[in-house]
Amino acid sequence: MTSTTGAAGSGVTGVGVGVTGVGAGGAGVGVGVGTVGAGGVGTTTGTGGAGGAGGGAAGKLGAACKADADCGGGAFVCLKSSDNLSAQSPGGVGNGICTVDCTASAAACAPLGGICVGIDADATGMTVTRAFCFEDCDIGPPLPQAPAFKCHGRTDVACEPVNAMETLFSCIPLCETDADCGTRKCEASSGLCVDAPKAGKAVGAGCTVTRGSMAPSECAGGLCLPIESIPDGGTTTPGICTALCRLGAPEACGYRITPIDAGPPMGGCVLPWGDTGYNTGDLGLCLQLCDNANDCSYKAANWTCRTDIRITDLGHSICLVPNPG
């Protein structure tokens, strides 16, 4: 999702501000994946009920919708896939989401169990010009504990950090497939429904990481994950194309039930965003799935099909740095 940090003292939180912090060194690429593979990413069964956070209108924040009437009235609106969440970077919410415009008052979200998230800002980046309430959430519990029910149990929404320190978390839309988007298409780089998705290399393809940025133009998902550290004095290092996703989302990252060699490269949402504490329903990154080394699009001595890690729910292994043992 394209957005900005809220102005200082405004009470509005920016979304996606932690993106450049992922995978600062290649050694971290494989740390969380082994945990997920060992415990299984799981499905969204959760421990709570289907009602979400409370009853009445407040419980509607973050729910799927097709029209404003689905959201309980009052200040609630339904942002649909055909709408534009941002006035600056058009894109709608897959399967719709019930929300409240909090541009004028960030305090409007707390009584609803939400956080006011800045979407657009002025040219200086200091004044928020568009903001909406999104349901708040907590990551975890840490694996191997069972996942908690959060974000209305939606597979097209992820619990993700919305401030630079990654101490605040909110349920942010991330479409899985085009089926979420009506007549539009699911764009991997934004997680929104757009008319013309960003083109580029698929998940698992080789890319180049430039110091200070993970967002190259070459990857359709908008992110290049480094597989080794940038050397001292250097500016670039090899990486693989990835995208943001919701851990446990069954159709994220181009996953399909047909064999790997029956179509284009496919991925799975298996790499937790953070080193510890993330579980099903939380923010993750896509990795390419494989059954053998030939399935991995990127060919290098430090990248292979880790057949020792089997993602049970997806039925395949993953392309990753070799087993250090």
XYZ file of C-alpha atoms in Angstrom:
325
model
C 0.000 0.000 0.000
C 1.347 3.418 -0.900
C 1.107 5.872 1.941
C 3.009 8.204 4.186
C 3.842 8.802 7.808
C 1.508 11.075 9.728
C 2.591 14.553 10.666
C 4.335 14.931 14.001
C 1.793 15.241 16.795
C -1.159 14.567 14.499
C -2.008 11.178 15.977
C -2.087 9.753 12.464
C 0.109 6.741 11.834
C 1.883 5.960 8.553
C 1.554 2.549 6.967
C 4.315 0.579 5.265
C 7.065 2.724 6.735
C 9.120 -0.293 7.794
C 9.497 -1.799 4.337
C 13.105 -0.767 3.801
C 14.138 -2.592 6.960
C 13.479 -6.138 5.780
C 16.356 -8.535 5.334
C 19.213 -6.144 5.945
C 21.660 -9.012 5.656
C 21.586 -12.300 3.805
C 22.083 -14.300 6.976
C 18.624 -13.319 8.139
C 16.818 -14.650 5.089
C 16.631 -18.196 6.339
C 16.178 -17.689 10.064
C 12.413 -17.415 10.309
C 11.592 -19.731 7.447
C 12.837 -22.868 9.150
C 10.531 -22.158 12.059
C 7.532 -21.697 9.824
C 8.348 -24.804 7.853
C 8.783 -26.909 10.956
C 5.548 -25.829 12.543
C 3.486 -25.409 9.419
C 2.077 -22.049 8.475
C -1.387 -23.358 9.250
C -4.788 -22.104 8.289
C -6.918 -19.370 9.757
C -8.904 -21.369 12.267
C -8.145 -19.076 15.188
C -9.384 -19.271 18.717
C -12.021 -16.554 18.600
C -15.483 -16.428 17.117
C -16.436 -15.189 13.698
C -17.774 -11.933 15.061
C -14.436 -10.112 15.359
C -13.825 -7.285 17.811
C -17.071 -6.737 19.642
C -20.601 -6.267 18.458
C -22.550 -3.394 16.954
C -21.079 -0.789 14.644
C -17.664 -0.890 16.332
C -17.293 -4.563 15.426
C -17.741 -3.671 11.779
C -14.374 -1.922 11.503
C -12.305 -3.994 9.086
C -15.146 -6.256 7.950
C -15.614 -7.143 4.291
C -18.394 -5.260 2.527
C -20.030 -4.524 -0.795
C -21.863 -1.321 0.121
C -22.004 1.280 2.904
C -25.133 -0.397 4.268
C -23.049 -3.480 5.148
C -21.028 -1.403 7.625
C -23.723 -0.464 10.135
C -24.324 3.188 9.246
C -23.072 6.250 11.050
C -19.682 7.471 9.881
C -18.800 4.082 8.401
C -18.212 3.713 4.685
C -17.380 0.717 2.542
C -14.182 1.142 0.547
C -14.665 -1.266 -2.343
C -12.304 -2.732 -4.905
C -13.726 -0.276 -7.434
C -12.950 2.710 -5.177
C -9.574 4.380 -4.669
C -8.164 4.249 -1.154
C -5.560 6.863 -2.077
C -6.234 9.975 -4.099
C -2.584 9.988 -5.203
C -2.028 6.312 -6.087
C -5.331 4.797 -7.239
C -6.236 1.359 -5.930
C -9.187 -0.251 -4.173
C -9.537 -2.733 -1.326
C -10.049 -6.383 -2.229
C -13.503 -7.600 -1.144
C -14.148 -4.185 0.397
C -13.493 -2.953 3.929
C -15.620 -1.082 6.457
C -13.807 2.011 7.702
C -14.166 5.599 8.890
C -12.461 8.645 7.440
C -10.236 10.024 10.227
C -8.457 12.745 8.271
C -10.044 15.449 10.425
C -9.844 13.585 13.727
C -7.459 10.745 14.521
C -9.363 10.247 17.781
C -12.309 8.834 15.835
C -10.653 5.405 15.549
C -9.857 4.402 19.134
C -13.504 3.891 20.230
C -13.894 1.561 17.247
C -10.842 -0.529 18.161
C -8.753 1.016 15.419
C -5.771 3.177 14.500
C -5.873 6.229 12.239
C -3.539 5.438 9.345
C -2.252 8.122 7.006
C -2.775 7.329 3.335
C -1.868 10.557 1.514
C 0.227 13.594 2.465
C 1.046 16.947 0.973
C 4.218 17.661 -0.993
C 6.225 18.224 2.187
C 5.209 14.834 3.602
C 4.372 16.515 6.910
C 0.622 17.089 6.584
C -1.725 14.149 6.127
C -4.401 14.873 3.543
C -6.213 11.523 3.654
C -6.478 8.974 6.471
C -8.738 6.074 7.442
C -9.358 3.936 10.512
C -8.010 0.385 10.356
C -8.612 -2.276 12.980
C -5.771 -2.638 15.471
C -4.174 -6.034 16.109
C -1.288 -7.824 17.792
C 1.221 -10.067 16.054
C 1.673 -13.637 17.230
C 1.494 -15.569 19.373
C 4.954 -16.951 18.527
C 5.165 -20.330 16.830
C 4.642 -23.142 17.588
C 1.608 -21.788 19.450
C -1.716 -21.895 17.609
C -2.592 -18.710 15.715
C -4.953 -16.161 17.253
C -8.108 -14.891 15.581
C -7.517 -11.371 14.282
C -8.509 -8.981 11.508
C -11.936 -10.638 11.218
C -10.151 -13.801 10.105
C -9.707 -12.353 6.622
C -7.048 -13.892 4.372
C -6.914 -10.680 2.317
C -5.854 -8.555 5.307
C -2.588 -8.777 7.271
C -1.642 -7.625 10.756
C 1.350 -5.439 10.021
C 3.446 -2.682 11.617
C 2.261 0.832 10.851
C 4.985 2.905 12.500
C 8.727 3.113 11.971
C 9.539 1.495 15.325
C 7.188 -1.412 14.512
C 5.411 -1.113 17.853
C 1.918 -0.418 16.483
C 0.074 -2.954 14.356
C -3.048 -2.721 12.271
C -5.093 -4.869 9.897
C -4.065 -3.645 6.446
C -5.604 -4.876 3.161
C -3.444 -7.151 0.972
C -5.388 -8.740 -1.873
C -4.528 -12.388 -2.648
C -5.723 -12.859 -6.213
C -7.642 -11.121 -8.982
C -10.772 -12.816 -7.639
C -10.707 -10.317 -4.744
C -10.866 -7.371 -7.115
C -14.017 -7.581 -9.225
C -13.230 -6.101 -12.633
C -9.784 -4.893 -11.502
C -6.538 -6.797 -10.886
C -4.682 -7.570 -7.655
C -1.375 -5.697 -7.665
C 1.340 -7.492 -5.703
C 3.384 -4.357 -5.061
C 0.575 -2.457 -3.301
C -1.835 -5.180 -2.198
C -4.628 -3.151 -3.778
C -6.980 -3.650 -6.708
C -5.893 -1.608 -9.717
C -6.675 -1.285 -13.403
C -3.093 -1.895 -14.587
C -0.842 -3.762 -12.103
C 2.870 -3.005 -11.943
C 4.760 -5.255 -14.338
C 8.045 -6.934 -13.514
C 9.849 -10.109 -12.545
C 7.978 -12.846 -10.682
C 8.583 -14.009 -7.107
C 11.894 -15.887 -6.981
C 13.544 -14.177 -9.939
C 16.961 -12.626 -9.450
C 17.214 -8.897 -8.791
C 19.726 -6.358 -7.511
C 19.502 -4.761 -4.075
C 20.855 -1.227 -3.801
C 22.028 0.028 -0.436
C 19.239 1.854 1.386
C 16.424 0.496 -0.775
C 14.552 -2.756 -1.286
C 12.124 -1.371 -3.836
C 13.546 -1.918 -7.331
C 11.543 -1.304 -10.485
C 12.420 -4.755 -11.823
C 10.198 -6.825 -9.461
C 6.424 -7.028 -9.916
C 6.056 -7.326 -6.149
C 8.021 -4.125 -5.619
C 10.598 -5.689 -3.269
C 14.014 -7.278 -3.755
C 15.117 -9.381 -0.776
C 18.912 -9.529 -0.323
C 20.389 -13.001 -0.049
C 23.777 -11.794 1.145
C 25.050 -8.644 2.831
C 26.269 -5.690 0.816
C 30.067 -5.705 1.164
C 31.839 -2.846 2.927
C 32.278 -0.029 0.468
C 29.849 -1.645 -1.973
C 26.464 -0.396 -3.093
C 24.686 -3.497 -4.409
C 24.183 -7.187 -3.719
C 22.198 -10.007 -5.341
C 18.638 -10.574 -4.236
C 15.405 -12.316 -5.185
C 12.076 -10.737 -6.050
C 9.424 -10.973 -3.361
C 6.188 -9.275 -2.271
C 4.281 -8.564 0.907
C 1.645 -11.122 1.885
C -0.388 -12.488 4.789
C 1.101 -15.555 6.465
C -1.271 -18.461 5.978
C -3.115 -16.917 3.020
C -3.696 -20.013 0.864
C -3.637 -18.283 -2.529
C -1.075 -15.556 -1.912
C 2.143 -15.196 -3.934
C 0.736 -16.908 -6.999
C 0.209 -20.274 -5.304
C -1.868 -22.855 -7.169
C -2.716 -26.512 -6.602
C -1.401 -27.679 -9.974
C 2.173 -29.042 -10.235
C 5.016 -26.538 -10.260
C 6.057 -27.424 -13.791
C 2.486 -27.014 -15.078
C 2.634 -23.227 -15.181
C 4.621 -20.114 -14.281
C 6.792 -19.992 -11.151
C 4.727 -19.960 -7.987
C 5.351 -18.825 -4.478
C 3.979 -19.126 -0.987
C 3.685 -16.709 1.916
C 6.171 -18.388 4.261
C 8.777 -15.837 5.399
C 7.700 -13.875 8.515
C 8.241 -10.127 8.355
C 9.983 -10.100 11.737
C 12.525 -12.453 13.265
C 10.268 -13.581 16.123
C 6.648 -13.522 17.192
C 4.910 -13.659 13.812
C 2.205 -16.243 13.093
C -0.694 -16.917 10.731
C -2.545 -13.697 9.945
C 0.562 -11.518 10.278
C 2.657 -9.815 7.611
C 5.000 -12.008 5.617
C 7.023 -12.180 2.424
C 6.691 -14.472 -0.571
C 9.304 -17.101 -1.401
C 9.370 -19.283 -4.507
C 8.206 -22.872 -4.022
C 10.136 -25.813 -5.418
C 10.470 -29.579 -5.513
C 14.074 -29.574 -6.747
C 16.826 -27.084 -7.555
C 15.716 -26.766 -11.180
C 12.468 -25.150 -10.005
C 14.296 -22.146 -8.521
C 14.403 -19.265 -11.006
C 17.532 -17.754 -9.488
C 20.578 -19.947 -10.055
C 23.571 -19.445 -7.750
C 25.775 -21.415 -5.393
C 24.178 -19.652 -2.405
C 20.583 -20.310 -3.472
C 18.897 -23.688 -3.750
C 15.740 -25.727 -3.210
C 15.657 -26.537 0.497
C 14.091 -29.974 0.343
C 14.812 -30.308 4.061
C 12.091 -27.692 4.661
C 8.679 -28.924 3.652
C 5.792 -26.455 3.833
C 3.101 -28.985 4.663
C 0.092 -26.828 3.832
C 1.497 -25.933 0.408
C 2.929 -29.352 -0.458
C 6.332 -28.088 -1.588
C 9.745 -26.944 -0.383
C 11.157 -23.425 -0.766
C 14.001 -21.755 -2.612
C 16.369 -20.407 0.019
C 19.974 -20.052 1.099
C 21.612 -23.476 1.606
C 21.454 -25.274 4.923
C 24.431 -23.945 6.909
C 24.962 -27.412 8.350
